[in-house]
């Protein structure tokens, strides 16, 4: 049985142009008059022609796909709304430019070998990587495969700050934390704890530094004692927030505020405070970070630091598309978006 799919030759005959002209139009090449390009596109639509992606990739050296690599296990990715928002922004931007998203997760250490082979195999045009930890091998894998890459979050591995080609998108985590703790100080709180994320991630370490900045200003002003730090480490999950809040209350039952480095950890902290009979905000004020939807649902509604998570995903994808030459504009450069405190009932 003959193949019923229309060929390049059939499109060329229908449009009244050469096969080479059709090939240039289909592959997005320049040098074709707009009137001819429109004629070919009409013929493609009339005949229902679908380009052979394998053949096209041989000509353009493009796969039409981008790997989105999240250095977290499935359970974390599919239960944390932060990742859903960021992926939505990435997906929309890539779809707008006819590029496929391929999601890659790191479930365990042995996955790195598989991911490294995949990146080196020419299966994708570029990569977006986020939720990286300081010793993560993924950046080195991308560099070794010479794969254009954009990172989510300020890179923290050795030498990253000295790489002029490195692209990333982040929010001003340090300033966001300063705003959160400054708000608690201004509202009269004096025994302010912090629940950090994993400190081998720059978002967590930057938020801790912002907490310390705000406390240092209060110490310098004479409104706080020099040993005012109350720190417990979480893991950006609600369960981690519950455990860290319990640890803080056991150590300092008189604390009157907590800044949690994510909304999930803040909601976990709220659960522990309720279980311990502490009223929020009367006894303990709580501030989170991210401004996810659950910040509105919590009881009381959560004061938190807002970051444009979906837009950050779009920006990551746009920077990569620009580096690949698929989107016009100025040469791509790292982007740091502002953070903004949103005050609600928990503080």
Short mmCIF file of C-alpha atoms in Angstrom, two decimals:
data_model
loop_
_atom_site.label_atom_id
_atom_site.label_comp_id
_atom_site.label_asym_id
_atom_site.label_seq_id
_atom_site.Cartn_x
_atom_site.Cartn_y
_atom_site.Cartn_z
CA UNK A 1 0.00 0.00 0.00
CA UNK A 2 1.40 3.41 -0.95
CA UNK A 3 2.03 6.07 1.72
CA UNK A 4 -0.90 8.54 1.59
CA UNK A 5 1.05 11.34 3.26
CA UNK A 6 1.75 14.34 0.97
CA UNK A 7 5.39 14.88 0.05
CA UNK A 8 7.54 17.95 -0.40
CA UNK A 9 7.18 17.42 -4.15
CA UNK A 10 3.38 17.46 -3.87
CA UNK A 11 3.47 20.69 -1.87
CA UNK A 12 5.85 22.23 -4.42
CA UNK A 13 3.55 21.27 -7.30
CA UNK A 14 0.49 22.62 -5.47
CA UNK A 15 2.23 25.93 -4.70
CA UNK A 16 3.90 26.22 -8.11
CA UNK A 17 7.40 26.54 -6.65
CA UNK A 18 10.50 24.39 -6.44
CA UNK A 19 11.05 21.63 -3.91
CA UNK A 20 14.03 23.59 -2.52
CA UNK A 21 11.79 26.59 -1.85
CA UNK A 22 9.30 24.45 0.04
CA UNK A 23 12.15 22.96 2.07
CA UNK A 24 13.42 26.43 3.01
CA UNK A 25 9.96 27.56 4.13
CA UNK A 26 9.23 24.40 6.11
CA UNK A 27 12.60 24.60 7.88
CA UNK A 28 12.23 28.31 8.70
CA UNK A 29 15.15 29.41 6.54
CA UNK A 30 15.59 33.01 5.39
CA UNK A 31 15.82 34.25 1.83
CA UNK A 32 12.23 33.51 0.75
CA UNK A 33 9.95 36.36 -0.36
CA UNK A 34 6.94 36.83 1.91
CA UNK A 35 4.46 36.30 -0.91
CA UNK A 36 6.13 32.99 -1.84
CA UNK A 37 6.31 31.94 1.82
CA UNK A 38 2.56 32.55 2.20
CA UNK A 39 1.84 30.54 -0.97
CA UNK A 40 3.84 27.59 0.36
CA UNK A 41 2.18 27.80 3.76
CA UNK A 42 -1.26 27.73 2.12
CA UNK A 43 -0.23 24.64 0.14
CA UNK A 44 1.03 22.97 3.32
CA UNK A 45 -2.32 23.66 4.99
CA UNK A 46 -4.37 22.58 1.96
CA UNK A 47 -2.58 19.25 1.66
CA UNK A 48 -2.12 18.60 5.38
CA UNK A 49 1.62 18.19 4.91
CA UNK A 50 3.52 17.25 8.12
CA UNK A 51 7.32 17.73 7.98
CA UNK A 52 9.51 14.74 8.68
CA UNK A 53 11.07 15.81 11.99
CA UNK A 54 14.02 13.43 11.68
CA UNK A 55 14.91 14.74 8.23
CA UNK A 56 14.38 18.33 9.30
CA UNK A 57 16.70 17.91 12.29
CA UNK A 58 19.46 16.73 9.93
CA UNK A 59 19.11 19.97 7.98
CA UNK A 60 18.57 22.43 10.83
CA UNK A 61 20.50 20.56 13.53
CA UNK A 62 17.51 21.31 15.76
CA UNK A 63 15.39 18.79 17.59
CA UNK A 64 12.61 21.21 18.49
CA UNK A 65 12.78 20.06 22.13
CA UNK A 66 14.14 21.41 25.42
CA UNK A 67 14.91 19.35 28.53
CA UNK A 68 13.53 20.72 31.78
CA UNK A 69 15.55 19.11 34.55
CA UNK A 70 14.44 19.38 38.18
CA UNK A 71 16.97 18.07 40.68
CA UNK A 72 14.29 16.67 42.99
CA UNK A 73 12.42 13.34 43.31
CA UNK A 74 8.92 12.83 41.88
CA UNK A 75 7.13 13.08 45.20
CA UNK A 76 8.56 16.55 45.86
CA UNK A 77 7.93 17.86 42.36
CA UNK A 78 4.33 16.68 42.11
CA UNK A 79 3.28 17.84 45.59
CA UNK A 80 4.92 21.29 45.68
CA UNK A 81 2.85 23.94 43.84
CA UNK A 82 6.00 25.99 43.25
CA UNK A 83 7.14 23.50 40.61
CA UNK A 84 3.69 23.39 38.99
CA UNK A 85 3.67 27.17 38.55
CA UNK A 86 7.20 27.30 37.19
CA UNK A 87 6.52 24.46 34.75
CA UNK A 88 3.34 26.19 33.57
CA UNK A 89 5.31 29.31 32.69
CA UNK A 90 8.01 27.31 30.92
CA UNK A 91 5.49 25.22 29.00
CA UNK A 92 3.54 28.23 27.78
CA UNK A 93 6.62 30.05 26.55
CA UNK A 94 8.01 26.99 24.76
CA UNK A 95 4.61 26.21 23.20
CA UNK A 96 4.36 29.77 21.90
CA UNK A 97 7.57 29.08 19.96
CA UNK A 98 6.71 25.57 18.73
CA UNK A 99 9.17 23.87 21.08
CA UNK A 100 8.51 20.69 23.03
CA UNK A 101 9.13 20.37 26.78
CA UNK A 102 10.74 17.14 28.01
CA UNK A 103 10.58 16.76 31.79
CA UNK A 104 13.51 15.02 33.53
CA UNK A 105 13.55 14.33 37.29
CA UNK A 106 16.35 13.18 39.57
CA UNK A 107 14.95 10.42 41.75
CA UNK A 108 18.26 8.96 42.95
CA UNK A 109 22.00 9.33 42.47
CA UNK A 110 22.23 6.69 39.74
CA UNK A 111 19.92 8.81 37.54
CA UNK A 112 22.75 11.23 36.85
CA UNK A 113 24.53 8.79 34.50
CA UNK A 114 21.36 8.35 32.45
CA UNK A 115 20.74 12.11 32.34
CA UNK A 116 24.34 12.82 31.35
CA UNK A 117 24.13 10.37 28.44
CA UNK A 118 20.84 11.87 27.32
CA UNK A 119 22.17 15.44 27.36
CA UNK A 120 25.27 14.41 25.42
CA UNK A 121 23.24 12.45 22.87
CA UNK A 122 21.89 15.41 20.91
CA UNK A 123 18.26 14.70 21.82
CA UNK A 124 17.46 18.29 22.84
CA UNK A 125 18.47 21.80 21.74
CA UNK A 126 19.01 23.10 25.27
CA UNK A 127 18.20 22.62 28.93
CA UNK A 128 16.48 24.43 31.78
CA UNK A 129 17.70 23.32 35.22
CA UNK A 130 16.39 24.28 38.63
CA UNK A 131 16.24 23.31 42.29
CA UNK A 132 19.95 22.54 42.08
CA UNK A 133 22.02 21.79 45.18
CA UNK A 134 25.54 23.14 45.55
CA UNK A 135 27.38 19.89 44.70
CA UNK A 136 24.98 18.89 41.92
CA UNK A 137 26.79 17.43 38.86
CA UNK A 138 24.16 18.67 36.39
CA UNK A 139 25.84 22.01 35.49
CA UNK A 140 29.09 20.20 34.67
CA UNK A 141 27.16 17.72 32.52
CA UNK A 142 25.55 20.54 30.55
CA UNK A 143 28.94 22.21 30.07
CA UNK A 144 30.58 18.95 28.98
CA UNK A 145 27.88 18.38 26.36
CA UNK A 146 28.18 22.01 25.17
CA UNK A 147 24.42 22.31 25.65
CA UNK A 148 22.92 25.82 25.97
CA UNK A 149 21.47 25.99 29.48
CA UNK A 150 19.54 28.41 31.69
CA UNK A 151 19.35 27.88 35.44
CA UNK A 152 16.52 28.62 37.82
CA UNK A 153 18.03 30.26 40.88
CA UNK A 154 21.35 31.99 41.47
CA UNK A 155 24.13 29.47 40.76
CA UNK A 156 26.13 28.60 43.85
CA UNK A 157 28.79 26.20 42.64
CA UNK A 158 32.48 27.22 42.68
CA UNK A 159 33.43 29.52 39.80
CA UNK A 160 29.85 30.24 38.73
CA UNK A 161 30.07 33.95 39.53
CA UNK A 162 33.07 34.31 37.22
CA UNK A 163 31.35 32.79 34.17
CA UNK A 164 30.16 35.63 31.90
CA UNK A 165 28.13 33.21 29.72
CA UNK A 166 26.09 31.77 32.57
CA UNK A 167 22.35 32.53 32.43
CA UNK A 168 19.89 32.29 35.30
CA UNK A 169 16.59 33.66 36.56
CA UNK A 170 15.98 34.27 40.25
CA UNK A 171 14.09 36.48 42.65
CA UNK A 172 15.83 38.77 45.14
CA UNK A 173 15.64 36.25 47.94
CA UNK A 174 17.80 38.20 50.36
CA UNK A 175 15.73 41.36 50.06
CA UNK A 176 12.49 39.38 50.31
CA UNK A 177 13.64 37.91 53.61
CA UNK A 178 14.71 41.36 54.85
CA UNK A 179 11.21 42.64 54.09
CA UNK A 180 9.59 39.71 55.95
CA UNK A 181 11.68 40.05 59.11
CA UNK A 182 11.58 43.85 58.97
CA UNK A 183 7.77 43.64 59.00
CA UNK A 184 7.85 41.39 62.08
CA UNK A 185 10.21 43.79 63.87
CA UNK A 186 8.04 46.79 62.97
CA UNK A 187 4.99 44.99 64.40
CA UNK A 188 6.75 44.66 67.76
CA UNK A 189 8.05 41.07 67.59
CA UNK A 190 11.38 40.59 69.32
CA UNK A 191 12.02 36.82 69.49
CA UNK A 192 11.93 35.99 65.79
CA UNK A 193 12.88 32.53 64.57
CA UNK A 194 13.63 31.36 61.03
CA UNK A 195 12.98 28.00 59.35
CA UNK A 196 15.39 27.65 56.45
CA UNK A 197 15.32 25.44 53.41
CA UNK A 198 18.31 23.18 52.59
CA UNK A 199 21.32 25.47 52.96
CA UNK A 200 23.12 23.90 50.01
CA UNK A 201 20.59 25.72 47.81
CA UNK A 202 21.21 29.42 47.19
CA UNK A 203 17.56 30.38 47.64
CA UNK A 204 17.64 29.03 51.20
CA UNK A 205 21.03 30.48 52.09
CA UNK A 206 20.11 33.89 50.62
CA UNK A 207 16.87 33.98 52.66
CA UNK A 208 18.83 33.13 55.79
CA UNK A 209 21.22 36.00 55.05
CA UNK A 210 18.25 38.35 54.61
CA UNK A 211 16.94 37.27 58.02
CA UNK A 212 20.35 37.97 59.51
CA UNK A 213 20.55 41.37 57.78
CA UNK A 214 17.27 42.50 59.37
CA UNK A 215 18.26 41.24 62.81
CA UNK A 216 21.68 42.89 62.55
CA UNK A 217 20.04 46.24 61.82
CA UNK A 218 17.84 45.86 64.91
CA UNK A 219 20.84 44.84 67.04
CA UNK A 220 22.76 47.88 65.79
CA UNK A 221 19.78 50.08 66.69
CA UNK A 222 19.74 48.61 70.20
CA UNK A 223 16.27 47.06 69.91
CA UNK A 224 17.45 43.42 69.93
CA UNK A 225 20.14 41.56 71.91
CA UNK A 226 23.23 40.45 70.01
CA UNK A 227 22.29 36.75 70.30
CA UNK A 228 18.86 37.16 68.69
CA UNK A 229 19.21 34.41 66.05
CA UNK A 230 16.81 31.44 66.36
CA UNK A 231 17.47 29.07 63.44
CA UNK A 232 16.04 25.67 62.51
CA UNK A 233 16.61 23.94 59.19
CA UNK A 234 13.71 22.59 57.14
CA UNK A 235 13.52 21.11 53.67
CA UNK A 236 10.94 23.27 51.83
CA UNK A 237 8.16 20.77 52.72
CA UNK A 238 5.20 21.08 55.10
CA UNK A 239 6.49 18.12 57.12
CA UNK A 240 9.87 19.81 57.43
CA UNK A 241 8.16 22.98 58.64
CA UNK A 242 6.25 21.02 61.29
CA UNK A 243 9.42 19.39 62.61
CA UNK A 244 11.43 22.62 62.60
CA UNK A 245 8.67 24.54 64.41
CA UNK A 246 8.52 21.87 67.11
CA UNK A 247 12.30 22.07 67.50
CA UNK A 248 12.14 25.86 67.86
CA UNK A 249 9.34 25.77 70.43
CA UNK A 250 11.20 23.17 72.46
CA UNK A 251 14.31 25.36 72.46
CA UNK A 252 12.60 28.74 72.91
CA UNK A 253 8.99 28.43 74.08
CA UNK A 254 8.84 32.24 74.43
CA UNK A 255 9.43 32.98 70.72
CA UNK A 256 6.85 35.36 69.29
CA UNK A 257 7.39 35.13 65.51
CA UNK A 258 8.72 32.82 62.82
CA UNK A 259 9.81 33.47 59.25
CA UNK A 260 9.59 30.30 57.17
CA UNK A 261 11.56 30.13 53.92
CA UNK A 262 8.59 28.75 51.94
CA UNK A 263 4.80 28.72 52.19
CA UNK A 264 4.75 24.95 52.57
CA UNK A 265 7.05 25.16 55.60
CA UNK A 266 4.97 28.03 56.98
CA UNK A 267 1.83 25.92 56.74
CA UNK A 268 3.63 23.10 58.52
CA UNK A 269 4.64 25.57 61.23
CA UNK A 270 1.01 26.66 61.59
CA UNK A 271 -0.02 23.04 62.21
CA UNK A 272 2.55 22.65 64.98
CA UNK A 273 1.57 25.95 66.58
CA UNK A 274 -2.10 24.90 66.63
CA UNK A 275 -1.16 21.52 68.12
CA UNK A 276 0.84 23.30 70.85
CA UNK A 277 -2.06 25.65 71.65
CA UNK A 278 -0.38 28.80 70.29
CA UNK A 279 -2.61 31.44 68.73
CA UNK A 280 -1.58 33.01 65.42
CA UNK A 281 -0.88 35.91 65.30
CA UNK A 282 -1.68 36.77 68.93
CA UNK A 283 1.02 34.53 70.45
CA UNK A 284 3.23 33.84 67.42
CA UNK A 285 3.25 35.70 64.09
CA UNK A 286 4.09 33.66 60.98
CA UNK A 287 5.45 34.80 57.60
CA UNK A 288 6.14 32.53 54.61
CA UNK A 289 7.77 32.88 51.20
CA UNK A 290 6.47 32.30 47.64
CA UNK A 291 2.81 33.44 47.84
CA UNK A 292 1.35 30.20 46.51
CA UNK A 293 -2.41 29.66 46.41
CA UNK A 294 -2.42 27.86 49.76
CA UNK A 295 -1.31 31.13 51.40
CA UNK A 296 -4.91 32.31 50.90
CA UNK A 297 -6.41 29.06 52.23
CA UNK A 298 -4.42 28.79 55.46
CA UNK A 299 -6.02 29.70 58.77
CA UNK A 300 -5.35 32.54 59.29
CA UNK A 301 -4.40 33.65 55.75
CA UNK A 302 -0.63 33.68 55.43
CA UNK A 303 1.53 36.78 55.29
CA UNK A 304 4.20 35.90 52.74
CA UNK A 305 6.78 37.19 50.28
CA UNK A 306 5.42 37.21 46.74
CA UNK A 307 7.55 36.12 43.80
CA UNK A 308 6.34 35.80 40.21
CA UNK A 309 6.98 32.08 39.89
CA UNK A 310 5.15 31.50 36.61
CA UNK A 311 6.75 34.56 35.03
CA UNK A 312 10.15 33.34 36.18
CA UNK A 313 9.51 30.10 34.31
CA UNK A 314 8.59 32.07 31.20
CA UNK A 315 11.74 34.16 31.55
CA UNK A 316 13.92 31.06 31.83
CA UNK A 317 12.44 29.62 28.64
CA UNK A 318 12.70 32.97 26.84
CA UNK A 319 16.38 33.37 27.73
CA UNK A 320 17.11 29.89 26.37
CA UNK A 321 15.14 30.49 23.17
CA UNK A 322 17.04 33.73 22.69
CA UNK A 323 20.37 31.99 23.19
CA UNK A 324 19.29 29.39 20.62
CA UNK A 325 18.49 32.18 18.17
CA UNK A 326 14.79 31.31 18.08
CA UNK A 327 13.60 34.59 19.63
CA UNK A 328 14.87 38.01 18.55
CA UNK A 329 16.13 40.55 21.06
CA UNK A 330 19.15 41.78 22.95
CA UNK A 331 21.83 39.25 23.93
CA UNK A 332 20.47 37.30 26.90
CA UNK A 333 21.61 38.20 30.42
CA UNK A 334 20.78 36.93 33.93
CA UNK A 335 17.52 38.22 35.43
CA UNK A 336 16.76 38.89 39.11
CA UNK A 337 13.13 39.81 39.77
CA UNK A 338 11.98 41.86 42.79
CA UNK A 339 10.29 40.30 45.82
CA UNK A 340 7.29 41.91 47.53
CA UNK A 341 5.82 41.35 50.99
CA UNK A 342 2.06 40.62 51.11
CA UNK A 343 0.62 41.18 54.61
CA UNK A 344 -2.32 39.00 55.69
CA UNK A 345 -3.80 37.71 58.91
CA UNK A 346 -0.94 35.52 60.19
CA UNK A 347 1.16 38.52 61.24
#
